[in-house]
Structures are given as structure tokens and as C-alpha cells.
Tab-separated table of N, CA and C in Angstrom:
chain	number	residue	atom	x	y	z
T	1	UNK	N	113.821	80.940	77.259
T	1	UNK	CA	113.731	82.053	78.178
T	1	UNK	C	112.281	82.353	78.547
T	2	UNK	N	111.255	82.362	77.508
T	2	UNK	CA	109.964	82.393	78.002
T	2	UNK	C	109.505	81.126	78.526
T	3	UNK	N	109.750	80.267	78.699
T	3	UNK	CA	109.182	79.553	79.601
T	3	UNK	C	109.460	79.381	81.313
T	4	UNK	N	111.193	79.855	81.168
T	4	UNK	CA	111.413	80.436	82.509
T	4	UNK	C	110.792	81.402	83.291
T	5	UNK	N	110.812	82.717	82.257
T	5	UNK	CA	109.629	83.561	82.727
T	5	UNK	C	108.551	83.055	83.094
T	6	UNK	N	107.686	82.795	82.065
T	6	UNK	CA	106.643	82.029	83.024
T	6	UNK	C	106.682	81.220	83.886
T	7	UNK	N	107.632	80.421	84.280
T	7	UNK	CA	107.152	79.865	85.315
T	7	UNK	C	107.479	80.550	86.417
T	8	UNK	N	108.610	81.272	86.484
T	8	UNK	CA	108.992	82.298	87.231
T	8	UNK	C	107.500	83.428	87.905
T	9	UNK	N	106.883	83.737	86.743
T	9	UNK	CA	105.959	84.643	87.183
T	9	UNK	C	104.912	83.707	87.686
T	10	UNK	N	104.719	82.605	87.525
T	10	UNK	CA	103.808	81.837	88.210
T	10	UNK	C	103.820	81.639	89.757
T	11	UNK	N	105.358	81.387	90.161
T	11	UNK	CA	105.190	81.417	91.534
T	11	UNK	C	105.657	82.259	92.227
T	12	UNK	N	105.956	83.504	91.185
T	12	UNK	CA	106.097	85.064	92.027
T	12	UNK	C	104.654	85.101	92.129
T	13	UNK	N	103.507	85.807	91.382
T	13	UNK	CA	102.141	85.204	91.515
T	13	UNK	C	101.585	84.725	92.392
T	14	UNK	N	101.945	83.765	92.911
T	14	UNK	CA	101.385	83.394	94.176
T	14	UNK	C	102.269	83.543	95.558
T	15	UNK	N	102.917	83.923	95.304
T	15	UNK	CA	103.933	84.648	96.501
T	15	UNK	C	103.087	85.834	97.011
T	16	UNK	N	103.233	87.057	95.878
T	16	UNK	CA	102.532	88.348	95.697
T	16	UNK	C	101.182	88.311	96.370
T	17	UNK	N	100.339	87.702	95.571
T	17	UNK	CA	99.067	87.981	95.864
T	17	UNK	C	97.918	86.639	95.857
T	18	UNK	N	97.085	87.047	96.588
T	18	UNK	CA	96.240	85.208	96.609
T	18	UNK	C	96.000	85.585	95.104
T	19	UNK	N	94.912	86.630	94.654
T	19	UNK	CA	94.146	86.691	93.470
T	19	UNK	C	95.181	87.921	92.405
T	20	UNK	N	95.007	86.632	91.398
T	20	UNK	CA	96.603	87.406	90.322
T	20	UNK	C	95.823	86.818	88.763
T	21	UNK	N	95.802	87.614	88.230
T	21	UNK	CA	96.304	86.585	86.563
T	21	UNK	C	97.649	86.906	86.081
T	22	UNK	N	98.413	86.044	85.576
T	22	UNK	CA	99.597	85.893	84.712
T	22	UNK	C	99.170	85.642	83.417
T	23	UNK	N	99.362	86.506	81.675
T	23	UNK	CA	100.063	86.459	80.765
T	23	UNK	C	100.877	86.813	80.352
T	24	UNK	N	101.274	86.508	78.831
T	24	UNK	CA	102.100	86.336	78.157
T	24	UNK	C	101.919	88.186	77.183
T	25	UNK	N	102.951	88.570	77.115
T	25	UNK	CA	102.951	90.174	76.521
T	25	UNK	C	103.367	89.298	75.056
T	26	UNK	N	103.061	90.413	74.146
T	26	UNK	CA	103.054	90.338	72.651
T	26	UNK	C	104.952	90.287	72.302
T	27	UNK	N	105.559	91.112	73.209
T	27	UNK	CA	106.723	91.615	73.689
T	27	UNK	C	107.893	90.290	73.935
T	28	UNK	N	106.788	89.319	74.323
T	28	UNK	CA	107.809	87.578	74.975
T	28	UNK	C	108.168	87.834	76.256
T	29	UNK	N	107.402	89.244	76.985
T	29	UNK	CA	107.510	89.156	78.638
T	29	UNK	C	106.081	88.734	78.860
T	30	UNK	N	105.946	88.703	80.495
T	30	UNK	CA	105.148	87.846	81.442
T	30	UNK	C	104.456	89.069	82.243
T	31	UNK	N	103.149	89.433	82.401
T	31	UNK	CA	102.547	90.155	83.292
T	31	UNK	C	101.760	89.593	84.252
T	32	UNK	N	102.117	90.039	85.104
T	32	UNK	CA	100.717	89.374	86.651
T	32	UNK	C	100.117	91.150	87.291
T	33	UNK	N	98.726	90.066	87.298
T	33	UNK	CA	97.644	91.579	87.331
T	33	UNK	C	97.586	91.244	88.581
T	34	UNK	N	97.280	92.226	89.727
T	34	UNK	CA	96.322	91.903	91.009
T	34	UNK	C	95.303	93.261	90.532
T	35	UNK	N	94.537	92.685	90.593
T	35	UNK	CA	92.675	93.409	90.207
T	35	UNK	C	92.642	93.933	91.591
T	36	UNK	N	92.940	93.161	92.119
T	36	UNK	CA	92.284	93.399	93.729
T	36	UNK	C	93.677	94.625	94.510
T	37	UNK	N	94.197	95.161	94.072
T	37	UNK	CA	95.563	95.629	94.486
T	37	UNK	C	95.817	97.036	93.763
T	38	UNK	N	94.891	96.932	92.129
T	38	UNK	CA	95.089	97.710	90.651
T	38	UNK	C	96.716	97.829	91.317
T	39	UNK	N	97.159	96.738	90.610
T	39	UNK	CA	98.891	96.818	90.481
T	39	UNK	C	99.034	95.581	89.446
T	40	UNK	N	100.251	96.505	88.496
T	40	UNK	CA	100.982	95.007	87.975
T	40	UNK	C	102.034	94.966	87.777
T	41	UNK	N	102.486	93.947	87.610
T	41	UNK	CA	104.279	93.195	87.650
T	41	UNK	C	104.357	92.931	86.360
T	42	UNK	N	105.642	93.355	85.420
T	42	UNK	CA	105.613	92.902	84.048
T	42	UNK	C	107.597	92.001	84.203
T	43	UNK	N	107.547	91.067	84.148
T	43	UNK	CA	109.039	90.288	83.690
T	43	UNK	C	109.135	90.102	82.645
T	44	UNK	N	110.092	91.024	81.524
T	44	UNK	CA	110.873	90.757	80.496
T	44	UNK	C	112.017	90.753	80.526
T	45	UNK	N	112.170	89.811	79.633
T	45	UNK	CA	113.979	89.334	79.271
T	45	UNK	C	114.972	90.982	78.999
T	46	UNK	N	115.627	90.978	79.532
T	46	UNK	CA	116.982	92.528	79.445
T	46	UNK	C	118.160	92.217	78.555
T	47	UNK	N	118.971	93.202	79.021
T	47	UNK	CA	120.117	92.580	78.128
T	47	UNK	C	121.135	91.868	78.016
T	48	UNK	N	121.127	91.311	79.269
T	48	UNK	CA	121.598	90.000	79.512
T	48	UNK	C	121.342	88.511	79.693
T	49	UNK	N	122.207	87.671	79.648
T	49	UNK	CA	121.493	86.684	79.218
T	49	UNK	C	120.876	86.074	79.572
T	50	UNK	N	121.013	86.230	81.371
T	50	UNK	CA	120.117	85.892	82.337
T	50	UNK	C	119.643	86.911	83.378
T	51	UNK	N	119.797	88.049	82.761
T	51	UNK	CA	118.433	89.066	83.676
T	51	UNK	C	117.516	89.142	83.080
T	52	UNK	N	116.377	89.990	83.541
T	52	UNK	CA	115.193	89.950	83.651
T	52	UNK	C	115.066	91.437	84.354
T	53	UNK	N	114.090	91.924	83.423
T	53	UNK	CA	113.519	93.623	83.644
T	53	UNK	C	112.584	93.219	84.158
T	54	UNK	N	112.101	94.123	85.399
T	54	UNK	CA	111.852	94.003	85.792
T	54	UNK	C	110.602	95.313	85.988
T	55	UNK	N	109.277	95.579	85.869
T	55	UNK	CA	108.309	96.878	85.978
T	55	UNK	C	106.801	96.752	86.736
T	56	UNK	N	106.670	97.837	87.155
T	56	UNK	CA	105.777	97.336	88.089
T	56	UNK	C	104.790	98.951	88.159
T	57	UNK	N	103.437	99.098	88.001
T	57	UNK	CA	102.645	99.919	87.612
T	57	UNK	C	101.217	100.079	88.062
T	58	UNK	N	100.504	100.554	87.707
T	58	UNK	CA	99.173	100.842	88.078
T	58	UNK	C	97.975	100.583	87.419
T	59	UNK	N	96.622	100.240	87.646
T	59	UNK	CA	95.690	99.480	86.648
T	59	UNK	C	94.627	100.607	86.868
T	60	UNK	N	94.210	101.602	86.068
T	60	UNK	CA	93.921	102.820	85.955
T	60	UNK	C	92.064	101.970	86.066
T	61	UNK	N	91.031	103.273	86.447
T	61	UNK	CA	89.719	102.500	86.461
T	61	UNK	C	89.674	102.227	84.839
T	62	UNK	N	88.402	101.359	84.692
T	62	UNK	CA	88.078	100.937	83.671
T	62	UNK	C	89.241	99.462	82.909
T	63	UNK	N	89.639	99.279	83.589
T	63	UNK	CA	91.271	98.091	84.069
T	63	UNK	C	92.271	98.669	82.538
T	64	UNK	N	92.681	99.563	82.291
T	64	UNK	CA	93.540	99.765	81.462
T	64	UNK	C	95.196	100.211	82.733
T	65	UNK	N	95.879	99.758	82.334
T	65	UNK	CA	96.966	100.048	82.674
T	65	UNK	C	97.874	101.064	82.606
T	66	UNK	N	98.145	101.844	83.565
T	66	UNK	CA	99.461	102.834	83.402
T	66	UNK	C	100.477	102.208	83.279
T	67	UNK	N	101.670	103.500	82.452
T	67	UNK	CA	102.854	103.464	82.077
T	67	UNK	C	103.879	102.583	83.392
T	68	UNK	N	104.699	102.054	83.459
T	68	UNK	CA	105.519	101.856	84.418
T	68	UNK	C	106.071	102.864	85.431
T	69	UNK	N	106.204	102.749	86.638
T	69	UNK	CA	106.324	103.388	87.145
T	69	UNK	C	107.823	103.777	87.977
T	70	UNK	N	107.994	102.537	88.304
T	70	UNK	CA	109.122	101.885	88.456
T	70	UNK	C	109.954	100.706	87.809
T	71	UNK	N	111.376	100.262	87.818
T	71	UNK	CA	111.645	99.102	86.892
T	71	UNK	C	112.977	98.984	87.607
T	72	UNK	N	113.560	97.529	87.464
T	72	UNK	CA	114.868	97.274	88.195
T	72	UNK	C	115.115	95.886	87.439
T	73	UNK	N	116.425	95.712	87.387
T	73	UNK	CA	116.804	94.782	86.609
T	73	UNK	C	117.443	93.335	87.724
T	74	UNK	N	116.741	92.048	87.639
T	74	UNK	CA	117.514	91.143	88.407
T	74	UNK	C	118.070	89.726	87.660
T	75	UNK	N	118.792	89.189	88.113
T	75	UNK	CA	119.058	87.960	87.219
T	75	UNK	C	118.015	86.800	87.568
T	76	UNK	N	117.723	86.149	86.714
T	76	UNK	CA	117.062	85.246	86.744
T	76	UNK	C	116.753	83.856	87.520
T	77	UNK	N	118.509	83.904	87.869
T	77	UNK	CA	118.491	82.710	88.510
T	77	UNK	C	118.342	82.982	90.016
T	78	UNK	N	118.367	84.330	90.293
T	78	UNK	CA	117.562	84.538	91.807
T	78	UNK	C	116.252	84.089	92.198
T	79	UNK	N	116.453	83.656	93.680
T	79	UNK	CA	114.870	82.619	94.224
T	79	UNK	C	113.747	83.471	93.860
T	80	UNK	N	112.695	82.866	94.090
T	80	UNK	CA	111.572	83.624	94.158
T	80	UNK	C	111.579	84.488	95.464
T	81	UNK	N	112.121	84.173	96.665
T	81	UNK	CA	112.313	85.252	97.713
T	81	UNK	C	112.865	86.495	96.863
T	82	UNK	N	113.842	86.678	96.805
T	82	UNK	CA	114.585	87.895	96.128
T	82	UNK	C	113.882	88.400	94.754
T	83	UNK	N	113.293	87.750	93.942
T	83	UNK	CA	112.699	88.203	93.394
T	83	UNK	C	111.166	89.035	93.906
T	84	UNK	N	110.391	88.402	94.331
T	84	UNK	CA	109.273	89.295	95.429
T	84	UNK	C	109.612	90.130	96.161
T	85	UNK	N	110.551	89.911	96.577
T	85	UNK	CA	111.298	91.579	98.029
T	85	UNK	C	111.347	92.433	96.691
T	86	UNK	N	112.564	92.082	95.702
T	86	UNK	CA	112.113	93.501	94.410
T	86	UNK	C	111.389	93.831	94.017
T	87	UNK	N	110.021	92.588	93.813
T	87	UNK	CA	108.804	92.836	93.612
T	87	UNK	C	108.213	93.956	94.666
T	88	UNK	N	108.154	93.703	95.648
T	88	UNK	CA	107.405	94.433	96.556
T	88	UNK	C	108.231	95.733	96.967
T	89	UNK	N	109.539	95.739	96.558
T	89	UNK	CA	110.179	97.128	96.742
T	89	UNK	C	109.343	98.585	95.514
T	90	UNK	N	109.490	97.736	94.417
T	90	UNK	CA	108.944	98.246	93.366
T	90	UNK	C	107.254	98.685	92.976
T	91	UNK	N	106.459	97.863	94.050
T	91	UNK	CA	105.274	97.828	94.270
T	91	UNK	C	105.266	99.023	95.038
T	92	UNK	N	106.114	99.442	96.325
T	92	UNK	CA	105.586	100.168	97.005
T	92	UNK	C	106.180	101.727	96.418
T	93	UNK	N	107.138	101.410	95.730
T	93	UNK	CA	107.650	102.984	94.605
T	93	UNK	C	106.767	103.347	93.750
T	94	UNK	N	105.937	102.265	93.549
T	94	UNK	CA	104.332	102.780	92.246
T	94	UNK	C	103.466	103.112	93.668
T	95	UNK	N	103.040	102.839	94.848
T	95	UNK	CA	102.034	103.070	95.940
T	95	UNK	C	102.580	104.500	96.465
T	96	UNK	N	103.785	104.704	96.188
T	96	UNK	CA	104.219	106.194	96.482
T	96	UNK	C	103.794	107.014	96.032
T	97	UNK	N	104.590	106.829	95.043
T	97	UNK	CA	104.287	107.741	92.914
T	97	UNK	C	102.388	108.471	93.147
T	98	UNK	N	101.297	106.803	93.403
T	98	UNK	CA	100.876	106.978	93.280
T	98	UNK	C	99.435	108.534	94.483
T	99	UNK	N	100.303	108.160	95.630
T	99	UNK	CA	100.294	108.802	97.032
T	99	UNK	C	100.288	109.949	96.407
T	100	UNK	N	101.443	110.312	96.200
T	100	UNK	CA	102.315	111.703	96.064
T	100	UNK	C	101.570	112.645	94.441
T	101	UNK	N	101.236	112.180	93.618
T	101	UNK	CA	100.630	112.539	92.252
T	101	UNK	C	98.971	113.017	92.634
T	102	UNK	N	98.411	111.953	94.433
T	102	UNK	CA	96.930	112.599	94.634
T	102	UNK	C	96.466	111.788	94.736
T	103	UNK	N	96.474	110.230	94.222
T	103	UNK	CA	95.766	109.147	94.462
T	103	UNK	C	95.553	108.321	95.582
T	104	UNK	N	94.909	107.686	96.243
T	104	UNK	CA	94.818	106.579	97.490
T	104	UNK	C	95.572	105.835	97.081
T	105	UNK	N	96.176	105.105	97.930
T	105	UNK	CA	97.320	103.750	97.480
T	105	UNK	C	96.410	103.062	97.232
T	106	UNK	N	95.733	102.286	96.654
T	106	UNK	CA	95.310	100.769	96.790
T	106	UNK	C	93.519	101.196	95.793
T	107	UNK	N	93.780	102.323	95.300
T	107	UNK	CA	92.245	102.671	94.448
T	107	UNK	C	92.782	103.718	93.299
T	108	UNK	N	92.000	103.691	91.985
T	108	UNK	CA	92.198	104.389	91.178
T	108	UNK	C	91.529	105.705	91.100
T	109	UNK	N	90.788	105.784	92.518
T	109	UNK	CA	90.037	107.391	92.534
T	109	UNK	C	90.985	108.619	93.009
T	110	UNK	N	90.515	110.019	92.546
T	110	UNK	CA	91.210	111.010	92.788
T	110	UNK	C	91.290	110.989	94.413
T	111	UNK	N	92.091	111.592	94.505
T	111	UNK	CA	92.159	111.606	96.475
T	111	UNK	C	91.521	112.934	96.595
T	112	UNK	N	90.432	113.310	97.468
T	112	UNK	CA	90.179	114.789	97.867
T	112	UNK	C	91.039	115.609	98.163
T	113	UNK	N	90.629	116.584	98.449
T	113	UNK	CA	91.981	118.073	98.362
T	113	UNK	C	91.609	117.923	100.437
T	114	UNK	N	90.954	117.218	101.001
T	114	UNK	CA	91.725	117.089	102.264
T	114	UNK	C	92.768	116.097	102.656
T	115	UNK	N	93.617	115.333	101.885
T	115	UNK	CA	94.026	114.208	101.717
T	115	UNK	C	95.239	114.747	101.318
T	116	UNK	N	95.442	116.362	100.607
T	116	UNK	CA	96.548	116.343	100.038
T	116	UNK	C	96.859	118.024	100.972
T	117	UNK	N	98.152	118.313	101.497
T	117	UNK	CA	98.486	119.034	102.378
T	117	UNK	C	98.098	120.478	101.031
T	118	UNK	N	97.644	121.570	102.090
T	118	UNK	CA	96.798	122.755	101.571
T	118	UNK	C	98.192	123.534	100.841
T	119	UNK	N	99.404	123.620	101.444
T	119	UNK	CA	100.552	123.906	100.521
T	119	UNK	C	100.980	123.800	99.397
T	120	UNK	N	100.248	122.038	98.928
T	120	UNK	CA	101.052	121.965	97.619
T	120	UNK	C	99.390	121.470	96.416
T	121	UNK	N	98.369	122.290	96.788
T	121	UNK	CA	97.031	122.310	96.292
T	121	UNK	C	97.418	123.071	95.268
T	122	UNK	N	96.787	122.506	93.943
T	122	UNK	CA	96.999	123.236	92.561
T	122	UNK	C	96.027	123.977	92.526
T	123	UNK	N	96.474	125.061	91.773
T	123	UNK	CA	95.555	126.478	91.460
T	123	UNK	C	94.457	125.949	90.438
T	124	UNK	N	93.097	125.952	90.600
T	124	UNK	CA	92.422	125.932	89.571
T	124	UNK	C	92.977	126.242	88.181
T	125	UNK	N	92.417	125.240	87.060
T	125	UNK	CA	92.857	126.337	85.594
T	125	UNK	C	91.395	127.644	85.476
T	126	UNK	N	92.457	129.044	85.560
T	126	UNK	CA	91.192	129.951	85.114
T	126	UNK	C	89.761	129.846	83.905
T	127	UNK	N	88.725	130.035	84.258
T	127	UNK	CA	88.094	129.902	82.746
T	127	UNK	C	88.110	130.733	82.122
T	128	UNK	N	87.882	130.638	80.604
T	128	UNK	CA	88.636	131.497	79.500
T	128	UNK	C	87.240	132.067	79.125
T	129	UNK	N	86.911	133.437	80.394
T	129	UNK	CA	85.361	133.761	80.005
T	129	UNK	C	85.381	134.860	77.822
T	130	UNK	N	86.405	135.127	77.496
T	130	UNK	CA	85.933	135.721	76.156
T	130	UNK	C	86.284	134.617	75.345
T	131	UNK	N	85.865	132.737	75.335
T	131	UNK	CA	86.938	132.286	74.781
T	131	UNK	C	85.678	131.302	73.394
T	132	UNK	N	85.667	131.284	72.607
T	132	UNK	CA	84.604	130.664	71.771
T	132	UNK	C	83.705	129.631	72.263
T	133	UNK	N	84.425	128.876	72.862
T	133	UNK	CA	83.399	127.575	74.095
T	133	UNK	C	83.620	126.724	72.803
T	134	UNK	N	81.981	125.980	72.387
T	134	UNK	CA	81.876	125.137	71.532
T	134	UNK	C	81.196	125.616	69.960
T	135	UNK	N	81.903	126.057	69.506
T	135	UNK	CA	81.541	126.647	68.224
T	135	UNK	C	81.994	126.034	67.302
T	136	UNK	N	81.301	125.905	65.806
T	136	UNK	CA	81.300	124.958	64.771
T	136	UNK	C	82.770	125.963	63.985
T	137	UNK	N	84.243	125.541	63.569
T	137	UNK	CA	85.335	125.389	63.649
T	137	UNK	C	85.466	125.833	62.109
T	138	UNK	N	86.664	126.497	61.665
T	138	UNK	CA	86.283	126.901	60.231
T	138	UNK	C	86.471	125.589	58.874
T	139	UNK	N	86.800	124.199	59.778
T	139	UNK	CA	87.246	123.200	59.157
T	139	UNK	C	85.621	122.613	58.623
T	140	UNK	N	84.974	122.438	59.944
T	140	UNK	CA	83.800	122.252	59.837
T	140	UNK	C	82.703	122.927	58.873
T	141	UNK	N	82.875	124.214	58.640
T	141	UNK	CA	82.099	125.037	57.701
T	141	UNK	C	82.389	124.066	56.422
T	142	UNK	N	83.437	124.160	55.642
T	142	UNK	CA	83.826	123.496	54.625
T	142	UNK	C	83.621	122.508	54.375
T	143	UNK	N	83.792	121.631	55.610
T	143	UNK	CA	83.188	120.157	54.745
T	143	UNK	C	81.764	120.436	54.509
T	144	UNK	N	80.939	121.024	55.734
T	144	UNK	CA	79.230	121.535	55.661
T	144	UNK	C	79.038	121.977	53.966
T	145	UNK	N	79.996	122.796	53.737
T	145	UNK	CA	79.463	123.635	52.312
T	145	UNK	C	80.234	121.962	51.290
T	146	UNK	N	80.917	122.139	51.494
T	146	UNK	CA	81.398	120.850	49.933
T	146	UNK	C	80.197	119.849	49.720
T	147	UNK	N	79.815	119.094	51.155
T	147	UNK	CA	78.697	118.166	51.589
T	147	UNK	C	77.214	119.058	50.850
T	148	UNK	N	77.157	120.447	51.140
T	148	UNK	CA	75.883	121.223	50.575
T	148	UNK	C	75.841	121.073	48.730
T	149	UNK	N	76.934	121.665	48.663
T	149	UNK	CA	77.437	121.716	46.890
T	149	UNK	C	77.233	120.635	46.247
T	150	UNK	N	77.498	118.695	47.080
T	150	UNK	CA	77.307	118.021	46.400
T	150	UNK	C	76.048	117.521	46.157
T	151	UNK	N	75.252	117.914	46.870
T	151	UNK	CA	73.602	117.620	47.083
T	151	UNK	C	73.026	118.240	45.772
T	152	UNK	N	73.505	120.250	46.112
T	152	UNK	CA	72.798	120.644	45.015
T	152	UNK	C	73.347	120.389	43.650
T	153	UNK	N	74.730	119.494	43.245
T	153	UNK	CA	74.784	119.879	42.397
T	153	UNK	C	74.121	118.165	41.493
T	154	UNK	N	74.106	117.271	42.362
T	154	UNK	CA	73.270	116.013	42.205
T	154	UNK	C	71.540	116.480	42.220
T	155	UNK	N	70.943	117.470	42.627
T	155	UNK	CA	69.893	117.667	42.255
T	155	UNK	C	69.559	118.797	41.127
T	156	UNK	N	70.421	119.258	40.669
T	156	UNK	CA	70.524	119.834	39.242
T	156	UNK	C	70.592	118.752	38.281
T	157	UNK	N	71.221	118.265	38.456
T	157	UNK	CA	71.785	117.312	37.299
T	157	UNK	C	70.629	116.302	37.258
T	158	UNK	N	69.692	115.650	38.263
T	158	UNK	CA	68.737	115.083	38.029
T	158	UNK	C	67.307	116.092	37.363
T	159	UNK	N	67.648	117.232	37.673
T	159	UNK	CA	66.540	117.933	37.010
T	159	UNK	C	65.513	118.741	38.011
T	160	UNK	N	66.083	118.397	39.122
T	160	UNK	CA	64.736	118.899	40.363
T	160	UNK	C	65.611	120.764	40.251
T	161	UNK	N	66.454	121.127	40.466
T	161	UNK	CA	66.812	122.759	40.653
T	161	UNK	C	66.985	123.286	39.036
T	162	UNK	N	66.096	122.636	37.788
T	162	UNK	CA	66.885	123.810	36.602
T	162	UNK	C	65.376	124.734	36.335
């Protein structure tokens, strides 16, 4: 089955996109990256004996990957046509997702607040002006004092505090 996959994702891969990498997941599914797209396609084996799950997601900056976004299940022995149309159905349900959440389709930057209709603009979070900010935590005191105690009590015992 994994070698079907792979080869499967090999010439979905070049169907999809000129510039792709295809591996192998820890999982015994098949991922193809487009860098150039921040999108990816993941094919793993389902619960049948010849489908194939099918997920398709977003490559967040710094190239770490978001959660799936979308997923659809097809059998295996469908062409690579039918497999890419799901591909690309599923591609454009993550280019939505990603539309609709604030993002540009095709970039991992925030979209400006002229980009997103003035109706559905989120309220600032208020700042919490009486609120401690960055203050040393009562967890922190304690280790400070245990860390103090063991100093002085290693410089007693050598003789420097009696």
C-alpha cells in the first residue's frame, strides 16, 4: 500500500504543482509540500482497503504546518485526474478557510483590517490597566529563596558565615 501511495503522490505532484516535495509520514502516509503555494496534500491509507484519506492544509511562516483543514476520502484505484480535481477541490476549501479566518490566499501573512469587511472586525482585547504586567510570580520567590538557603547553608558549613 505504501508504495502505491507513493507513487500515486508522485504523479499527483506533478499534476499539482511544477515545484513540490513528496515524503513519506512516520504515519505510512505520503505528503507533497508546494513551498511556493504554502499548501500541502497528505495521502494516507483509510479504512478501506483501497481508499485513501485524503488532507490538505496550510504551511504556516517559518514552514511548519497547520492542522488539516479539509479531508475527503477516495479509492485508490481512481486516475490521477480524479484524484487532483479532489486535490484541488480540497486545496481551494483550505484557500477559503484560509480567506475567511483573515489571511491572503497564497501567503502566510495577517491580511490588514482593510481586506476584511469593517462588520465582522474583532474588538481589540482591552488592556488590563490594574493588572501585575511582568512581575516575579510567588513560584519564583521560592525557588530564589531555596537556591539562597543552599548557598548560605554551603558557606556555613565551609566556615566562611560562623
Amino acid at each position: 500500500m505504501s508504495t502505491q501511495l507513493r507513487e500515486a503522490a508522485g504523479e499527483l505532484a506533478g499534476v499539482l504543482w511544477r515545484e513540490h516535495t513528496v515524503y513519506r509520514e512516520r504515519s505510512g502516509g505520503v505528503v507533497i509540500r508546494g513551498e511556493h503555494v504554502r499548501r500541502w496534500i497528505s495521502l494516507a491509507p483509510a479504512g478501506g482497503r483501497d481508499e485513501i484519506l485524503l488532507r490538505a492544509g496550510r504551511i504556516l511562516d517559518g514552514g511548519t504546518t497547520a492542522p488539516a483543514r479539509s479531508e475527503a476520502v477516495m479509492p485508490l484505484s481512481a486516475g490521477t485526474a480524479e484524484l487532483a480535481a479532489a486535490c484541488r477541490r480540497l486545496l481551494a476549501e483550505t484557500a477559503a478557510d484560509a480567506v475567511a479566518m483573515g489571511a491572503p490566499a497564497g501567503s502566510g501573512k495577517k491580511a490588514g483590517a482593510a481586506r476584511r469587511p469593517a462588520k465582522t472586525r474583532r474588538p481589540k482585547k482591552p488592556r488590563r490597566s490594574g493588572g501585575r504586567g511582568r512581575h516575579t510570580g510567588i513560584g519564583s520567590w521560592i525557588v530564589l529563596l531555596c537556591v539562597g538557603g543552599v548557598i548560605a547553608y554551603h558557606l556555613w558549613s565551609i566556615g566562611v558565615l560562623r
